[in-house]
Amino acid sequence: MDVEKIFRMKGGVGKTSYSKNSSLQKKASDKVKYITLETIEQVYLTAKPKSLGIADLGCSSGPNTLSNIREIVDAIEEISRRTLQPAPEFRVYLNDLPTNDFNAIFQALPDFYGGLKNGRSNQGAPPSIYIAGYPGTFYGRLFPDNCLHFIYSSYSLHWLSKVPQGLYDETCRSINKGSIYISDNSPPEVPKAYSKQFQEDFSLFLHSRSKELVSGGGMVLILLARKGPNHIDRGNSFFWEILYRSLASLVRKGDVEEEKLDSYDVHFYAPSKEELEDLIKKEGSLKLEGVEMFEIEKDVCDGSATSYGTRVAMTVRAIQESMIAHHFGDAIVDDLFDIYGRMVDEEMAKEDIRAVTSVVVLRKL
Amino acid sequence: MDVEKIFRMKGGVGKTSYSKNSSLQKKASDKVKYITLETIEQVYLTAKPKSLGIADLGCSSGPNTLSNIREIVDAIEEISRRTLQPAPEFRVYLNDLPTNDFNAIFQALPDFYGGLKNGRSNQGAPPSIYIAGYPGTFYGRLFPDNCLHFIYSSYSLHWLSKVPQGLYDETCRSINKGSIYISDNSPPEVPKAYSKQFQEDFSLFLHSRSKELVSGGGMVLILLARKGPNHIDRGNSFFWEILYRSLASLVRKGDVEEEKLDSYDVHFYAPSKEELEDLIKKEGSLKLEGVEMFEIEKDVCDGSATSYGTRVAMTVRAIQESMIAHHFGDAIVDDLFDIYGRMVDEEMAKEDIRAVTSVVVLRKL
């Protein structure tokens, strides 16, 4: 399965789009927004560049994409005013896989620029902002040398470049039957294969970004993670466990072939804090300024009538639909995520399960 | 009518898409390819930059977009080999309005990069190419100062930023009833309004690009034009005349309200060589290296069974459908371009009518 050609957040603005189902990601990135803004402010105050290069890696499409940019621009303009400097020119590079719905982002740009102009009569002309889409995998080079001051990536780096090779035997059959990610049923080769793939991918990511950052440039990486050395935790592997169980119930109903489910594995990995620290140290050109771990609380009262499980199901669907539809066919998708939502509600009634997120702050030496 | 939000070449890869109906544009830009390649080669040999910035303004989507880039990259690599220099890094900026189908271009990128790698065993590693989409109108700034070495624009600059204001009286009614562009029926204010809009737009275009080009940078602009001072020529205004007559025949059939047709005017202008030269001189920071005018011959034998008129109709449809559907509704489009194709065939049987194109080569002083 060629991840680069298939994997994407659900495009458009429909009911099942990522655009309409990314409020959990927004909630989490809002929680750490102060870290993002502090980091870019520090970089800006140290380097004081006339032209500030900012990249959002795995930007997806939807309200989060441009609102992040807006907040960063506002923060830097505010600092410029406070320090009596002219605001810099902003070069903004939006990156995601070529399958991402860039059209939806781009079509929102005239209103975005319009919004920047409005209500600015006291503050003079709006800043110069040049926004570009840079499609491609971030596991490799995306931008020229030394062109970025700040790199931001929210909920993208837990996606591996591919399903790990080590999950398949010589006859190309998955050795991870009974699971789609690391689970209690997985043989020990499975976490090893996942961990190895993450090491390769994350090292390549760091190495590529280090070339693209100017000296002193900063990076804030927000990704799903696990709390300790044990791969099987309730926080992240649990949500894949539920997806496996939902698929298995469709096998029992005769809607999915067992063989199809056996051969499905996700290209996801939740690293531990220690793994992240270790890989950053090995890379050598980036200084780790901090790693924080936090849990996203269950939002019991978001004003909607839909259950928490349904909302989680919609979020997972917007993220996974491209891969699932490619492997199992479109027909099962509605049914699958109905079951998924119900299962999440059942489990959450028994126990409050919270996904764990890590925030990594780095500076180029 | 907000051109920036409505106007676009027909996206996707369907039968009526621009992607499938841009062979006439390709034929014409192929005819002047030697000028494009010579100009960028000269710029490269003079500046010898390590990082070469190239912009395609009005790139649209379809096979022409990336094949242009490929040819430029191949030409520069060949020169580097001949002159025993390392090939530069290529920064490629693709621009069109935010409504353009950038997704289609981006999804073709993995194969484009794959194609660059293949068959290169003798020539070492493929060049570093960073391709970005920069959505926005080129009547204004798109890129930071001094970041481009070469700007290319093919069949875009005859599109005005808007339908000229001067076409409407105090009650907002078009003074150009009986035409949708400059015609024999137009009062003298009509060519004046069109010409004024072109002057504003083209001057702003030149001024913006001049800021973005490095000193010594080059520009090749290919656009529809007219041969002499007379606005009404068979080469370009004729095709709008036919579109008007096709719409008028739908008015007679009762499918289009007369008032709707009266209020429709296109945002197009075919300048003369003298107008182009004059505006370039006025701008002052760009040296005109040459203007050539040429006609696109009727391709009698392209191997397809469809008539020439039908092919012209498909080309004009891919370009105009967004505006026509917005103004008159989707329902008339099929019928309209059937009539259009037949009318072109009828006229071409009487007389060989050829669109006139100008190629302008500029260097930043």
XYZ file of C-alpha atoms in Angstrom:
730
model
C 0.000 0.000 0.000
C 1.576 3.258 -1.138
C 0.813 5.560 1.783
C 1.860 8.661 -0.142
C -0.768 8.026 -2.816
C -3.633 6.822 -0.626
C -3.454 8.276 2.855
C -5.233 11.565 3.452
C -7.535 13.282 5.872
C -11.053 13.283 4.403
C -11.245 16.386 2.154
C -14.024 18.859 1.447
C -16.418 20.267 4.026
C -19.034 17.484 4.209
C -20.369 15.829 7.376
C -17.610 13.225 7.436
C -14.778 15.568 6.337
C -11.690 16.168 8.465
C -12.588 19.855 8.280
C -15.793 19.140 10.245
C -14.210 16.524 12.500
C -10.970 17.926 13.785
C -12.173 19.669 16.946
C -10.348 17.133 19.176
C -7.073 17.990 17.436
C -7.879 21.677 17.811
C -8.639 21.273 21.505
C -5.306 19.593 22.068
C -3.246 22.032 20.061
C -5.018 24.919 21.812
C -3.898 23.411 25.100
C -0.277 23.803 24.089
C -0.670 26.952 22.036
C 1.281 28.933 24.605
C 4.278 26.664 23.958
C 3.987 27.198 20.206
C 3.715 30.961 20.530
C 6.474 31.250 23.126
C 8.834 29.239 20.950
C 8.293 31.283 17.809
C 8.477 34.519 19.783
C 11.838 33.530 21.219
C 13.158 32.586 17.787
C 11.929 35.886 16.380
C 13.422 37.980 19.181
C 16.794 36.276 18.841
C 17.075 36.336 15.049
C 14.973 39.445 14.252
C 14.696 38.414 10.595
C 13.105 40.736 8.042
C 11.588 37.696 6.382
C 10.239 34.983 8.689
C 9.909 31.459 7.266
C 7.269 29.266 8.924
C 6.244 25.731 7.966
C 3.220 23.732 9.082
C 3.975 20.072 8.361
C 0.916 17.864 7.974
C -1.318 20.928 7.792
C -4.348 18.993 6.532
C -7.322 21.122 5.518
C -10.009 22.772 7.538
C -10.401 25.560 10.082
C -7.295 24.610 12.096
C -4.878 25.188 9.195
C -5.287 28.922 8.674
C -6.262 29.754 12.266
C -2.835 28.517 13.416
C -1.165 30.816 10.919
C -3.337 33.723 11.976
C -2.387 33.276 15.638
C 1.304 33.105 14.843
C 1.120 36.221 12.647
C -0.818 38.116 15.343
C 1.685 37.127 18.028
C 4.700 38.209 15.989
C 3.047 41.481 15.000
C 2.250 42.162 18.659
C 5.880 41.553 19.619
C 7.082 43.792 16.815
C 4.858 46.580 18.106
C 6.039 46.081 21.676
C 9.675 46.132 20.641
C 9.134 49.008 18.187
C 10.376 47.017 15.231
C 8.753 46.821 11.815
C 6.838 43.548 11.453
C 8.634 40.986 9.309
C 7.426 39.601 6.020
C 5.875 36.158 6.582
C 6.715 33.243 4.308
C 4.266 30.494 5.189
C 4.769 26.975 3.849
C 1.857 24.582 4.222
C 2.819 20.960 3.796
C 0.893 17.728 3.600
C 0.828 14.650 1.371
C -0.109 15.282 -2.283
C -3.509 13.657 -1.634
C -4.458 16.351 0.904
C -7.277 18.727 -0.009
C -5.115 21.803 -0.715
C -7.893 23.237 -2.925
C -10.059 23.700 0.172
C -7.292 25.620 1.989
C -6.498 27.744 -1.039
C -10.134 28.659 -1.620
C -10.301 29.979 1.942
C -7.345 32.316 1.314
C -9.210 35.340 -0.158
C -11.333 35.481 3.045
C -8.229 34.939 5.191
C -6.439 37.876 3.553
C -9.663 39.902 3.766
C -9.880 39.181 7.504
C -6.304 40.391 7.990
C -7.125 43.693 6.298
C -10.344 44.364 8.222
C -10.349 46.143 11.553
C -6.786 47.219 11.097
C -7.376 50.936 10.567
C -5.411 51.811 13.713
C -2.549 49.489 13.016
C -1.628 50.463 9.476
C -1.219 48.146 6.528
C -1.619 44.385 6.928
C 1.633 42.420 6.976
C 3.083 40.878 3.819
C 2.182 37.205 3.951
C 3.138 34.778 1.210
C 1.324 31.469 1.673
C 2.377 28.430 -0.340
C 1.397 24.779 -0.483
C 4.351 22.345 -0.486
C 2.959 18.870 -1.150
C 5.119 15.870 -0.290
C 6.160 13.550 2.501
C 8.015 15.143 5.404
C 10.102 11.978 5.602
C 12.591 13.584 3.252
C 13.463 17.130 2.164
C 10.665 19.564 1.439
C 12.355 22.980 1.430
C 15.705 24.494 0.423
C 18.562 24.800 2.947
C 18.309 27.351 5.777
C 15.008 28.881 4.750
C 12.859 28.303 7.833
C 12.785 29.970 11.247
C 9.977 27.946 12.727
C 8.520 24.515 12.064
C 5.229 23.379 13.511
C 3.640 19.953 13.206
C 0.442 18.974 14.949
C -0.842 15.394 15.103
C 1.085 14.150 12.098
C 4.333 12.596 13.255
C 2.692 9.505 14.748
C 1.974 8.515 11.129
C 4.768 6.343 9.797
C 5.988 6.598 6.206
C 4.659 3.074 5.642
C 3.340 -0.031 7.350
C 6.557 -1.572 8.751
C 8.129 -4.232 6.482
C 8.888 -6.404 9.508
C 5.190 -7.151 10.007
C 5.220 -9.599 7.078
C 6.751 -13.056 6.715
C 8.519 -14.419 3.611
C 5.169 -15.136 1.958
C 4.114 -11.530 2.575
C 1.556 -12.515 5.203
C 1.136 -10.377 8.288
C 2.591 -11.888 11.448
C 0.153 -9.669 13.367
C -3.111 -11.582 12.882
C -5.707 -10.689 15.470
C -4.535 -7.054 15.634
C -4.078 -4.035 13.398
C -1.526 -2.353 15.697
C 0.567 -3.483 18.649
C -1.705 -5.420 21.029
C -1.535 -8.125 23.700
C -1.984 -10.684 20.905
C 0.991 -9.440 18.906
C 4.209 -11.505 18.783
C 7.290 -9.601 20.062
C 8.474 -8.977 16.480
C 5.544 -6.613 16.012
C 6.491 -3.855 18.483
C 10.085 -4.292 17.280
C 9.082 -3.711 13.645
C 6.977 -0.688 14.560
C 9.669 0.788 16.745
C 12.321 0.294 14.050
C 10.175 2.008 11.426
C 9.568 4.948 13.759
C 13.291 5.265 14.443
C 14.067 5.415 10.729
C 11.245 7.824 9.960
C 11.745 10.186 12.875
C 15.517 10.333 12.350
C 15.013 11.174 8.669
C 12.463 13.800 9.680
C 14.843 15.456 12.149
C 17.771 15.313 9.754
C 15.732 16.877 6.915
C 14.297 19.634 9.107
C 17.671 20.462 10.565
C 18.959 21.264 7.063
C 15.935 23.467 6.372
C 16.056 25.439 9.627
C 18.304 28.439 10.038
C 20.683 28.285 12.976
C 18.667 29.207 16.078
C 15.418 28.195 14.388
C 12.761 26.453 16.460
C 10.456 23.498 16.130
C 7.299 22.472 18.005
C 6.141 18.917 17.353
C 2.832 17.694 18.748
C 2.194 13.977 18.358
C 0.419 11.096 20.021
C 2.692 9.207 22.365
C 2.644 6.611 25.123
C 3.437 7.088 28.775
C 5.976 4.407 29.473
C 7.998 1.610 27.912
C 4.969 -0.684 27.589
C 3.586 -0.448 24.050
C 0.087 -1.478 25.015
C -1.576 1.339 26.841
C -5.159 2.409 27.205
C -4.355 5.893 25.953
C -3.514 5.152 22.323
C -3.391 1.479 21.434
C -6.877 1.211 22.885
C -8.418 3.196 20.007
C -6.840 0.798 17.483
C -8.007 -2.148 19.558
C -11.577 -0.836 19.221
C -11.108 -0.413 15.470
C -9.917 -4.024 15.266
C -12.907 -5.214 17.272
C -15.281 -3.192 15.049
C -13.767 -4.772 11.936
C -13.927 -8.234 13.566
C -17.648 -7.786 14.188
C -18.075 -7.106 10.464
C -16.150 -10.336 9.773
C -18.654 -12.190 11.961
C -21.522 -10.570 10.051
C -19.942 -11.756 6.800
C -19.340 -8.211 5.513
C -15.537 -8.435 5.695
C -13.344 -11.416 4.758
C -11.224 -12.659 7.641
C -8.175 -12.715 5.374
C -8.661 -9.035 4.563
C -8.679 -8.168 8.252
C -5.622 -10.364 8.926
C -3.640 -8.447 6.305
C -4.578 -4.970 7.585
C -2.094 -3.093 9.769
C -1.909 0.620 10.445
C 1.051 2.912 9.728
C 0.934 4.487 13.165
C 3.298 4.547 16.137
C 3.043 6.133 19.571
C 6.622 6.621 20.826
C 7.599 7.066 24.468
C 9.319 10.145 25.821
C 12.556 8.171 26.117
C 12.451 7.082 22.474
C 11.948 10.662 21.346
C 14.781 11.961 23.529
C 17.086 9.211 22.361
C 16.512 9.866 18.651
C 16.919 13.626 19.053
C 20.202 13.112 20.889
C 21.443 10.740 18.177
C 20.620 13.223 15.417
C 22.940 15.693 17.105
C 22.168 19.015 15.455
C 19.039 19.897 17.421
C 18.821 20.914 21.070
C 15.897 19.491 22.997
C 14.355 22.349 24.943
C 11.580 20.269 26.468
C 9.178 17.365 26.152
C 5.786 17.548 27.817
C 3.195 14.819 27.979
C -0.479 15.556 28.477
C -3.822 13.849 28.221
C -6.805 15.134 26.298
C -9.757 15.153 28.653
C -13.089 13.852 27.517
C -15.148 16.852 26.526
C -18.452 15.937 28.194
C -20.253 19.076 27.203
C -19.409 20.415 23.749
C -22.979 21.573 23.140
C -23.802 18.872 20.595
C -26.323 16.093 21.115
C -24.032 13.408 19.676
C -22.307 11.080 22.109
C -18.576 11.272 22.843
C -18.109 7.876 21.177
C -19.763 9.128 17.994
C -17.510 12.151 17.951
C -14.407 10.013 18.430
C -15.681 7.724 15.664
C -16.134 10.706 13.320
C -12.615 11.899 14.135
C -11.066 8.470 13.527
C -13.152 8.071 10.376
C -11.945 11.401 8.917
C -8.371 10.187 9.532
C -8.664 6.514 8.548
C -11.348 6.398 5.863
C -8.922 6.684 2.935
C -6.919 3.656 4.113
C -9.908 1.557 5.155
C -11.873 2.234 1.969
C -8.773 1.353 -0.081
C -8.276 -1.957 1.744
C -11.829 -3.089 2.546
C -13.935 -1.117 0.034
C -16.222 1.881 0.565
C -19.297 -0.148 1.415
C -18.368 -0.980 5.005
C -17.365 2.485 6.165
C -20.693 3.830 7.528
C -21.463 0.604 9.344
C -17.932 0.260 10.723
C -17.879 3.665 12.367
C -21.400 3.243 13.788
C -20.121 0.162 15.590
C -16.900 1.972 16.534
C -18.800 4.862 18.133
C -20.987 2.532 20.165
C -17.981 0.527 21.383
C -16.158 3.673 22.478
C -19.231 4.809 24.438
C -19.499 1.370 26.091
C -15.843 1.373 27.112
C -15.860 4.980 28.273
C -18.860 4.227 30.488
C -16.606 1.746 32.305
C -13.395 3.762 32.329
C -12.203 7.259 31.358
C -9.684 6.628 28.602
C -7.541 9.531 27.502
C -5.229 9.749 24.537
C -1.702 10.824 25.480
C 0.003 13.579 23.513
C 3.606 14.719 23.634
C 4.863 18.191 22.788
C 8.500 18.386 21.765
C 10.320 21.725 21.563
C 13.613 21.849 19.652
C 16.142 24.480 18.615
C 18.674 24.168 15.842
C 22.153 24.618 17.268
C -18.805 39.145 -10.300
C -15.760 38.357 -8.176
C -13.357 36.929 -10.743
C -10.948 35.680 -8.097
C -13.641 33.475 -6.538
C -15.379 32.239 -9.686
C -13.019 32.144 -12.638
C -11.091 28.946 -13.215
C -10.112 26.505 -15.900
C -12.338 23.450 -15.614
C -10.667 21.140 -13.053
C -10.319 17.355 -12.845
C -9.573 15.072 -15.791
C -13.073 14.604 -17.268
C -14.082 14.982 -20.913
C -14.764 18.713 -20.547
C -11.787 19.478 -18.235
C -9.069 21.953 -19.116
C -6.623 19.101 -18.609
C -8.203 17.250 -21.592
C -8.801 20.407 -23.637
C -5.609 22.407 -23.588
C -3.839 20.967 -26.623
C -4.241 24.232 -28.571
C -2.446 26.088 -25.773
C 0.240 23.396 -25.761
C 0.689 23.627 -29.506
C 1.209 27.370 -29.257
C 3.557 27.304 -26.299
C 5.547 24.522 -28.026
C 5.943 26.832 -31.000
C 7.755 29.358 -28.830
C 9.449 26.895 -26.511
C 12.841 27.742 -27.953
C 12.323 31.338 -26.791
C 11.421 30.191 -23.274
C 14.403 27.873 -23.036
C 16.859 30.346 -24.555
C 15.754 33.042 -22.129
C 16.126 30.915 -18.998
C 19.442 29.539 -20.246
C 20.806 33.053 -20.711
C 19.633 34.087 -17.251
C 21.225 30.993 -15.765
C 24.535 31.430 -17.566
C 24.768 35.059 -16.486
C 23.765 34.654 -12.845
C 24.941 31.047 -12.234
C 22.823 30.795 -9.069
C 23.086 27.778 -6.789
C 19.358 28.010 -6.229
C 17.232 28.859 -9.255
C 13.773 30.374 -8.625
C 11.200 29.775 -11.369
C 7.544 30.816 -11.394
C 4.754 29.709 -13.714
C 1.962 32.280 -13.422
C -1.469 31.026 -14.393
C -0.193 27.450 -14.387
C -3.689 25.912 -14.510
C -3.791 22.126 -14.134
C -3.206 19.364 -16.622
C -0.358 17.863 -18.616
C 1.083 21.246 -19.697
C 1.865 22.385 -16.134
C 4.495 19.850 -15.140
C 5.788 19.175 -18.655
C 6.883 22.824 -18.875
C 8.804 22.448 -15.635
C 10.382 19.222 -16.806
C 11.644 20.834 -19.992
C 13.133 23.771 -18.130
C 14.836 21.475 -15.617
C 16.229 19.278 -18.411
C 17.541 22.313 -20.302
C 19.312 23.766 -17.255
C 20.795 20.400 -16.317
C 22.089 19.976 -19.857
C 23.738 23.422 -19.722
C 25.266 22.618 -16.348
C 26.774 19.454 -17.784
C 28.095 21.266 -20.844
C 29.650 24.004 -18.733
C 30.932 21.519 -16.130
C 29.022 23.171 -13.285
C 26.962 21.422 -10.658
C 23.242 21.685 -11.479
C 21.427 24.243 -9.326
C 18.672 23.520 -6.861
C 15.309 24.330 -8.462
C 12.658 26.300 -6.561
C 9.492 26.044 -8.613
C 6.504 28.236 -7.788
C 3.212 27.331 -9.457
C 0.654 30.088 -9.365
C -2.980 30.368 -10.328
C -6.191 31.704 -8.791
C -7.296 29.966 -5.561
C -10.116 28.280 -7.511
C -7.631 26.404 -9.717
C -7.422 22.614 -9.347
C -4.094 22.480 -7.494
C -5.033 19.070 -6.070
C -4.796 17.585 -9.567
C -1.282 19.027 -10.065
C -0.112 17.922 -6.627
C -1.396 14.386 -7.066
C 0.684 14.107 -10.227
C 3.868 15.039 -8.324
C 4.904 11.577 -7.035
C 4.950 10.309 -10.650
C 6.745 13.476 -11.782
C 9.494 12.959 -9.201
C 9.559 9.247 -10.065
C 10.048 10.116 -13.737
C 12.985 12.356 -12.854
C 14.695 9.522 -10.996
C 14.211 6.885 -13.703
C 16.712 6.395 -16.481
C 19.214 8.587 -14.754
C 21.727 5.922 -13.786
C 24.451 7.471 -15.948
C 23.826 10.999 -14.823
C 23.935 10.632 -11.083
C 21.350 11.791 -8.612
C 18.231 13.670 -9.741
C 18.292 17.411 -9.114
C 16.819 18.932 -5.962
C 13.448 20.321 -6.992
C 11.116 22.029 -4.521
C 7.697 22.542 -6.080
C 5.146 24.787 -4.372
C 1.668 26.074 -5.165
C 1.207 29.828 -4.648
C -2.500 30.586 -5.047
C -3.553 34.172 -5.680
C -4.005 36.788 -8.377
C -0.882 37.862 -10.230
C -2.308 41.382 -10.292
C -0.482 42.071 -7.040
C 2.452 40.566 -5.154
C 2.788 36.807 -4.926
C 6.374 36.205 -3.809
C 8.981 37.879 -1.595
C 11.425 40.416 -3.008
C 14.266 39.232 -5.282
C 13.506 35.532 -5.109
C 12.904 34.643 -8.767
C 15.289 34.206 -11.692
C 12.707 33.348 -14.292
C 8.993 34.011 -14.717
C 6.875 32.267 -17.281
C 3.232 32.875 -18.084
C 1.368 31.163 -20.873
C -2.108 32.194 -22.037
C -3.077 33.964 -18.809
C -2.325 37.660 -19.155
C -5.169 38.335 -21.584
C -7.468 37.725 -18.603
C -8.207 40.994 -16.837
C -8.521 41.220 -13.057
C -12.197 42.074 -13.559
C -14.813 43.088 -16.078
C -13.973 46.786 -16.637
C -16.048 49.177 -14.497
C -16.420 51.551 -17.439
C -18.749 49.099 -19.189
C -21.622 50.016 -16.878
C -23.737 53.167 -16.636
C -24.939 54.851 -13.400
C -27.738 52.302 -13.043
C -25.183 49.476 -13.343
C -26.415 48.442 -16.778
C -23.930 47.397 -19.430
C -23.415 49.956 -22.166
C -22.261 47.064 -24.349
C -25.594 45.458 -25.279
C -25.368 43.334 -28.380
C -21.806 42.212 -27.537
C -19.881 40.463 -24.781
C -16.514 41.938 -25.822
C -15.415 44.753 -28.116
C -17.362 44.434 -31.392
C -18.590 46.556 -34.279
C -21.750 47.200 -32.257
C -19.876 48.525 -29.216
C -19.958 52.271 -28.446
C -16.463 53.883 -28.336
C -16.487 53.860 -24.495
C -16.220 50.079 -24.597
C -12.759 49.692 -26.162
C -11.669 52.612 -23.964
C -12.858 50.865 -20.785
C -11.216 47.580 -21.786
C -7.980 49.259 -22.729
C -7.894 51.227 -19.459
C -8.438 48.071 -17.400
C -5.643 46.300 -19.267
C -3.288 49.218 -18.672
C -3.948 49.154 -14.927
C -3.684 45.374 -14.704
C -0.620 44.906 -16.865
C 1.233 47.782 -15.163
C 0.512 46.279 -11.742
C 1.644 42.903 -13.040
C 4.946 44.282 -14.341
C 5.567 46.303 -11.187
C 4.912 43.313 -8.920
C 7.068 40.951 -10.946
C 9.899 43.447 -11.116
C 10.098 43.431 -7.293
C 10.123 39.634 -7.237
C 12.786 39.144 -9.920
C 16.473 39.304 -9.086
C 18.480 41.790 -11.110
C 19.174 40.176 -14.484
C 16.185 37.850 -14.103
C 14.088 37.047 -17.164
C 10.448 36.824 -18.080
C 8.615 35.170 -20.974
C 4.965 36.174 -21.356
C 2.750 34.446 -23.898
C -0.675 36.002 -24.374
C -3.370 36.488 -26.963
C -3.009 39.800 -28.755
C -4.229 41.703 -31.790
C -2.288 42.670 -34.896
C -2.930 46.375 -35.185
C -4.618 49.351 -33.565
C -8.111 48.182 -34.577
C -9.738 46.327 -31.686
C -12.028 44.286 -33.880
C -10.039 41.636 -35.661
C -10.874 38.206 -36.947
C -8.085 36.650 -34.910
C -9.414 37.130 -31.388
C -12.588 39.197 -31.139
C -14.098 36.788 -33.641
C -14.199 33.946 -31.116
C -16.121 36.166 -28.657
C -18.414 37.265 -31.469
C -19.274 33.604 -32.052
C -19.874 33.109 -28.322
C -22.239 36.100 -28.365
C -24.075 34.693 -31.380
C -24.363 31.280 -29.720
C -25.863 32.889 -26.604
C -28.190 35.001 -28.764
C -29.497 31.884 -30.450
C -30.367 30.520 -26.987
C -32.206 33.800 -26.287
C -34.274 33.214 -29.437
C -35.012 29.670 -28.290
C -36.197 31.055 -24.958
C -33.450 29.300 -22.959
C -31.656 32.504 -21.953
C -33.242 35.812 -20.908
C -32.256 38.718 -23.123
C -31.449 40.816 -20.057
C -28.994 38.183 -18.830
C -27.153 38.281 -22.129
C -27.158 42.106 -22.156
C -25.441 42.170 -18.772
C -22.724 39.630 -19.658
C -19.262 40.901 -20.592
C -15.977 39.027 -20.541
C -12.860 39.970 -18.541
C -10.573 39.540 -21.518
C -8.383 41.897 -23.540
C -6.160 41.376 -26.554
C -3.571 44.177 -26.526
C -1.566 45.321 -29.532
C 2.208 45.146 -29.750
C 2.355 48.935 -29.324
C 0.281 48.865 -26.137
C 2.548 46.223 -24.648
C 5.710 48.108 -25.573
C 4.294 51.347 -24.211
C 3.370 49.900 -20.820
C 6.719 48.144 -20.440
C 8.538 51.385 -21.221
C 6.410 53.280 -18.679
C 7.138 50.749 -15.955
C 10.803 51.481 -16.407
C 12.577 48.694 -14.539
C 12.317 45.999 -17.195
C 14.156 45.837 -20.501
C 12.143 44.607 -23.454
C 14.266 42.070 -25.283
C 11.671 41.277 -27.900
C 8.021 40.950 -28.854
C 6.985 38.412 -31.448
C 3.540 37.922 -32.885
C 2.424 34.647 -34.398
C -0.717 32.882 -35.510
C -1.808 29.444 -34.446
C -2.547 27.473 -37.567
C -5.645 25.367 -37.817
C -4.618 21.828 -37.078
C -6.493 19.992 -39.827
C -5.213 16.575 -38.940
C -4.809 15.890 -35.223
C -5.903 12.268 -35.616
C -9.264 12.723 -33.907
C -12.627 12.390 -35.628
C -14.051 15.526 -34.005
C -14.266 18.653 -36.130
C -11.998 21.652 -35.593
C -14.992 23.709 -34.456
C -15.833 21.132 -31.812
C -12.261 21.182 -30.533
C -12.254 24.981 -30.370
C -15.619 24.800 -28.567
C -14.205 22.347 -26.011
C -11.192 24.617 -25.448
C -13.344 27.713 -24.977
C -15.724 25.727 -22.742
C -12.893 24.563 -20.432
C -11.867 28.223 -20.084
C -15.276 29.933 -19.898
C -17.571 27.377 -18.258
C -17.037 28.683 -14.700
C -18.081 32.214 -15.668
C -20.938 31.204 -17.982
C -22.417 28.714 -15.504
C -22.202 31.347 -12.759
C -24.029 33.947 -14.865
C -26.490 31.881 -16.921
C -26.777 28.642 -14.916
C -25.352 25.168 -15.632
C -28.277 24.028 -17.740
C -27.328 25.846 -20.957
C -23.674 24.855 -21.123
C -23.865 21.656 -23.228
C -26.253 23.198 -25.711
C -24.300 26.449 -25.939
C -21.026 24.812 -26.884
C -22.700 22.486 -29.396
C -23.952 25.571 -31.198
C -20.575 27.271 -30.743
C -18.705 24.361 -32.335
C -21.062 24.276 -35.334
C -20.759 28.035 -35.859
C -16.956 27.881 -35.791
C -16.991 25.101 -38.388
C -19.340 27.121 -40.608
C -17.156 30.219 -40.424
C -13.926 28.340 -40.886
C -15.347 26.744 -44.045
C -15.611 30.273 -45.452
C -12.357 31.710 -44.110
C -9.254 30.498 -42.252
C -9.359 32.407 -38.969
C -6.301 32.275 -36.766
C -5.883 33.490 -33.212
C -2.935 35.853 -32.774
C -0.486 35.322 -29.931
C 2.289 37.574 -28.716
C 5.441 36.463 -26.947
C 7.133 39.099 -24.820
C 10.665 38.616 -23.485
C 11.827 40.880 -20.657
C 14.911 41.242 -18.454
C 15.051 42.999 -15.107
C 17.621 45.792 -15.278
